[in-house]
Coordinates of C-alpha atoms in Angstrom, one line a residue:
M10 CA 20.4 118.6 93.3
S11 CA 23.4 118.1 95.1
T12 CA 26.9 117.8 92.2
T13 CA 29.7 116.0 93.3
T14 CA 32.5 116.2 91.7
P15 CA 34.3 113.7 90.7
A16 CA 37.6 112.1 92.1
T17 CA 40.5 113.3 89.8
P18 CA 41.2 108.9 89.2
P19 CA 44.8 107.7 90.6
P20 CA 48.1 107.9 88.0
A21 CA 49.3 104.7 86.4
A22 CA 51.4 102.0 88.4
G23 CA 54.9 102.7 88.1
L24 CA 53.8 107.2 87.1
L25 CA 54.3 109.3 89.7
A26 CA 53.0 113.1 89.0
P27 CA 56.0 115.0 88.9
A28 CA 55.5 116.5 92.6
D29 CA 56.3 113.5 93.3
L30 CA 59.1 113.1 91.7
S31 CA 62.2 112.9 94.0
P32 CA 65.0 116.2 92.9
A33 CA 67.3 113.1 91.0
R34 CA 64.3 112.1 89.3
R35 CA 63.2 116.0 88.2
T36 CA 66.8 116.5 86.8
W37 CA 67.4 113.7 84.8
R38 CA 63.1 114.0 83.6
A39 CA 64.4 116.9 82.4
F40 CA 67.8 116.6 81.0
R41 CA 66.3 113.3 79.6
R42 CA 64.0 116.6 77.4
N43 CA 66.6 118.2 76.3
P44 CA 68.4 116.5 73.0
L45 CA 71.2 119.0 72.8
G46 CA 72.0 117.3 76.6
M47 CA 71.3 113.6 75.2
G48 CA 72.5 113.8 72.0
S49 CA 76.1 115.1 74.2
A50 CA 76.0 113.1 77.1
A51 CA 75.6 110.6 74.0
V52 CA 78.9 111.2 72.6
I53 CA 80.8 111.6 76.4
I54 CA 80.3 107.9 76.4
A55 CA 80.8 107.1 73.2
M56 CA 84.1 107.9 73.6
V57 CA 84.2 106.5 76.9
I58 CA 83.9 103.1 74.8
V59 CA 86.5 103.8 72.6
A60 CA 88.8 104.7 75.4
I61 CA 87.6 101.0 76.8
I62 CA 87.6 98.6 73.6
A63 CA 90.4 100.6 71.8
P64 CA 92.6 96.4 71.1
L65 CA 89.1 95.4 69.3
L66 CA 89.2 98.3 67.0
A67 CA 92.7 99.0 65.6
A68 CA 95.8 97.9 66.1
F69 CA 98.4 100.0 68.3
P70 CA 100.1 102.6 65.5
G71 CA 103.6 101.0 65.7
G72 CA 106.9 100.9 63.4
Y73 CA 106.0 101.5 59.9
G74 CA 104.6 100.7 56.9
R75 CA 104.2 101.6 53.0
D76 CA 101.7 104.1 52.1
I77 CA 103.0 107.4 53.6
L78 CA 101.1 110.4 53.7
M79 CA 98.5 109.1 52.0
P80 CA 94.7 110.5 51.6
P81 CA 91.5 108.8 53.7
S82 CA 90.5 106.4 51.2
A83 CA 88.9 102.6 52.6
A84 CA 91.3 101.4 53.4
H85 CA 92.8 103.6 56.1
P86 CA 89.7 105.9 55.8
F87 CA 91.9 108.9 58.2
G88 CA 94.6 108.5 55.8
T89 CA 98.3 107.5 57.4
D90 CA 101.1 109.5 58.3
D91 CA 104.3 110.5 57.2
L92 CA 105.5 106.7 58.8
G93 CA 102.7 104.9 56.6
R94 CA 101.3 104.2 60.2
D95 CA 96.8 105.3 60.4
V96 CA 95.7 107.2 61.5
L97 CA 92.1 105.7 62.7
A98 CA 94.3 103.8 64.8
Q99 CA 96.5 106.5 66.6
V100 CA 93.4 108.8 67.4
V101 CA 91.0 106.0 67.7
W102 CA 94.3 104.6 70.6
G103 CA 95.2 108.7 71.1
T104 CA 91.0 108.5 72.6
R105 CA 92.2 106.9 75.2
I106 CA 94.6 107.9 76.5
S107 CA 93.5 111.3 76.1
M108 CA 90.1 110.3 78.2
I109 CA 92.6 108.2 81.2
I110 CA 94.6 112.1 81.9
G111 CA 91.4 114.1 81.3
F112 CA 89.9 112.1 83.8
A113 CA 92.2 111.2 86.1
S114 CA 93.3 115.0 86.9
S115 CA 89.6 115.9 86.9
L116 CA 89.5 113.4 89.6
L117 CA 92.6 114.9 91.6
A118 CA 91.3 118.1 91.8
I119 CA 88.1 117.7 92.2
I120 CA 89.0 116.0 95.6
I121 CA 91.6 118.9 96.4
G122 CA 88.9 121.0 95.2
V123 CA 86.1 119.9 96.9
A124 CA 87.9 119.5 100.4
L125 CA 89.0 122.3 100.5
G126 CA 85.9 125.2 99.5
V127 CA 84.3 122.7 101.5
L128 CA 86.6 122.6 104.9
A129 CA 86.6 127.2 103.5
A130 CA 83.2 127.9 104.1
Y131 CA 82.6 125.2 107.2
A132 CA 86.1 126.8 109.4
R133 CA 85.6 130.1 108.9
R134 CA 89.3 130.6 110.2
L135 CA 90.8 129.2 107.0
D136 CA 89.0 130.8 105.2
G137 CA 90.9 132.7 103.8
L138 CA 94.0 131.5 104.3
I139 CA 92.9 129.6 101.5
S140 CA 90.2 131.7 98.8
M141 CA 94.0 134.0 99.2
L142 CA 95.6 130.6 98.3
V143 CA 92.8 130.6 95.2
D144 CA 93.7 133.4 94.3
V145 CA 97.3 133.5 94.1
S146 CA 96.7 130.5 92.2
L147 CA 94.7 131.9 89.9
A148 CA 95.9 135.0 89.6
L149 CA 99.7 133.2 88.2
P150 CA 100.6 131.9 84.5
V151 CA 99.2 129.1 83.5
L152 CA 100.5 127.0 80.9
P153 CA 104.0 128.6 81.3
L154 CA 104.2 126.8 84.6
M155 CA 102.9 123.6 83.5
I156 CA 105.2 123.7 80.9
L157 CA 107.6 124.0 83.5
V158 CA 107.0 120.9 85.8
A159 CA 106.7 119.1 82.9
A160 CA 109.9 120.1 81.6
L161 CA 112.0 119.5 84.7
V162 CA 109.4 116.5 85.4
G163 CA 109.5 114.5 83.3
P164 CA 107.1 113.9 80.2
S165 CA 105.1 110.8 81.2
V166 CA 102.0 110.0 81.5
T167 CA 102.1 110.1 85.1
T168 CA 103.8 113.6 85.5
L169 CA 100.5 115.2 83.4
V170 CA 97.5 113.9 85.7
L171 CA 99.9 115.4 88.3
V172 CA 100.8 118.5 86.6
I173 CA 96.6 119.8 85.1
A174 CA 95.5 118.0 88.6
L175 CA 97.8 121.0 90.3
F176 CA 97.2 123.8 87.7
S177 CA 92.9 123.2 87.8
W178 CA 91.6 122.7 91.7
P179 CA 91.7 126.3 92.5
E180 CA 88.7 126.5 89.9
V181 CA 86.6 123.7 92.0
T182 CA 87.9 125.5 95.2
R183 CA 86.1 128.5 94.6
I184 CA 82.8 127.5 93.0
V185 CA 82.0 124.9 95.4
R186 CA 83.6 127.3 98.2
S187 CA 80.9 130.1 97.3
Q188 CA 78.0 126.9 96.5
A189 CA 78.5 126.1 100.7
L190 CA 79.0 129.0 102.6
S191 CA 74.9 128.6 101.3
V192 CA 75.0 125.9 102.9
T193 CA 76.4 126.6 106.5
R194 CA 74.0 129.0 107.7
L195 CA 70.5 127.1 107.2
P196 CA 69.0 125.7 110.6
Y197 CA 69.5 121.8 110.2
V198 CA 73.6 122.9 110.1
D199 CA 73.0 125.0 113.0
A200 CA 71.0 121.9 115.1
A201 CA 73.5 119.3 113.8
R202 CA 76.1 121.4 115.7
T203 CA 74.2 121.9 118.7
I204 CA 73.3 117.9 119.2
G205 CA 77.6 116.8 119.5
G206 CA 77.5 116.0 115.9
S207 CA 81.6 116.3 114.8
H208 CA 83.3 118.5 112.1
I209 CA 83.4 115.5 109.5
F210 CA 79.4 114.6 110.7
I211 CA 78.7 117.3 109.0
M212 CA 80.3 118.1 106.5
T213 CA 80.3 114.5 104.2
R214 CA 77.2 114.3 105.8
H215 CA 74.8 117.7 105.7
I216 CA 77.5 120.2 103.3
L217 CA 79.0 117.6 101.2
P218 CA 75.3 116.3 99.6
A219 CA 74.0 120.3 99.9
V220 CA 77.4 120.9 96.6
A221 CA 76.7 117.2 94.9
P222 CA 75.4 118.8 91.3
I223 CA 78.3 121.6 91.9
I224 CA 80.6 118.4 91.7
V225 CA 78.4 116.5 89.1
V226 CA 79.1 120.3 86.2
S227 CA 83.0 120.7 87.7
V228 CA 84.1 116.4 86.7
V229 CA 82.5 118.0 83.1
L230 CA 84.3 120.7 82.7
T231 CA 87.1 119.7 84.8
A232 CA 88.1 117.2 82.7
S233 CA 86.8 118.9 79.0
R234 CA 89.8 121.3 80.5
A235 CA 92.6 118.5 81.1
V236 CA 92.0 117.3 77.1
L237 CA 92.6 121.1 76.0
S238 CA 95.4 121.2 78.1
E239 CA 96.6 117.8 78.2
A240 CA 97.2 118.4 73.8
G241 CA 98.9 121.1 74.1
L242 CA 101.1 120.0 76.1
S243 CA 101.7 116.9 73.5
F244 CA 101.7 119.4 70.8
L245 CA 105.0 120.6 72.8
G246 CA 106.4 117.9 73.2
L247 CA 106.0 117.2 76.5
G248 CA 103.9 114.0 76.3
D249 CA 104.2 110.6 77.2
P250 CA 106.9 108.8 73.9
E251 CA 105.4 105.9 74.7
S252 CA 102.0 106.0 74.2
W253 CA 99.7 107.5 71.9
S254 CA 97.2 110.6 72.8
W255 CA 95.3 113.5 70.5
G256 CA 97.7 116.2 71.6
K257 CA 100.9 113.6 70.3
I258 CA 99.2 113.1 67.2
L259 CA 99.2 116.8 66.5
F260 CA 102.5 117.1 67.4
N261 CA 104.3 114.4 65.3
A262 CA 102.4 115.7 62.7
Q263 CA 103.8 119.3 62.4
R264 CA 107.6 117.8 63.9
S265 CA 107.0 115.8 60.3
G266 CA 106.4 118.6 58.2
A267 CA 103.0 117.0 57.5
L268 CA 101.1 119.8 59.3
T269 CA 100.5 121.8 55.8
V270 CA 100.5 119.2 53.4
A271 CA 98.7 116.4 55.0
W272 CA 95.1 117.9 56.1
W273 CA 94.5 114.6 57.5
C274 CA 96.4 114.1 60.3
T275 CA 95.0 117.1 61.9
L276 CA 91.8 117.5 60.5
F277 CA 90.8 114.1 62.1
P278 CA 92.6 114.5 66.3
S279 CA 91.0 117.8 66.6
L280 CA 87.7 116.9 65.6
A281 CA 88.5 114.8 68.4
I282 CA 89.7 117.4 70.7
L283 CA 86.9 119.3 70.0
L284 CA 83.9 116.9 69.7
L285 CA 84.1 116.5 73.7
V286 CA 85.1 120.5 75.0
V287 CA 82.0 120.6 73.3
S288 CA 80.6 117.9 74.6
S289 CA 81.0 118.4 77.7
T290 CA 80.0 122.0 78.0
L291 CA 76.8 120.9 76.0
V292 CA 76.3 117.8 78.8
S293 CA 77.2 121.1 81.9
I294 CA 74.8 124.1 80.1
A295 CA 71.9 120.8 80.0
Y296 CA 73.0 119.1 83.7
N297 CA 72.3 123.2 84.9
D298 CA 69.0 123.8 84.1
A299 CA 67.4 120.7 84.4
R300 CA 68.2 120.9 87.9
N301 CA 66.7 125.2 88.0
P302 CA 63.5 124.7 89.2
R303 CA 63.2 127.8 87.5
T304 CA 64.0 126.7 84.0
R305 CA 62.7 122.8 84.0
E306 CA 59.4 121.9 82.4
N307 CA 57.4 120.2 84.7

């Protein structure tokens, strides 16, 4: 009597086996299972939304108020500063400027860093020169130079973006170069050269997509570091005097003396900075784990 093995039923419509999923969908599936990664991503998205709809959440904190250095209350959940301005409104509007500076400087640094990193890995004649430039840039005292450049050019949002990006690209270049070096030795890159593919075509169609996951992580981490740099420069009085940022709130508290007598003037902007930095770090860690086949679950 012959026995037959029952056939494995096909997956339900819309459902694919883990092996049938694309790398991007497998990464998203693994990332979605990480509660810390999802929670941190939700925090970053919430901050972006707050930055976009800031005028709908609070009035611009300008002028003066009658309630001076009032602690948190129902009328002022985050308290008021030495001029009677609402700290909650300052944090909300500070989110907009801090996020703009963070992502704009991060985007500029990523463009410069990725271009030089891919070029160094592909054009080996330029590798030594670019690597030396990166090593010299990383060896420089970043904070004093950022203070010097910002003080010479003059405080503004554009100045902060350019200064932060100017000192942020070397780390991106080093990471992208190390990843791209392994790609340039693969057979399909040699095949593209053999059939006459142009250098621009090979770098943009073969090498750049291979380092794209590194770019995603670099964007998040560079943006959080840029926000920290902006807060440090603004705390030293080198921020834009016509706009609010988390660093400017701390600067005003320090200049007015509220830094020691009104804890709420420094607590809430500091928590916003801490929340963004921690969330960005956790998102990058979760993303790295999700795209690593050795750590993610099927």
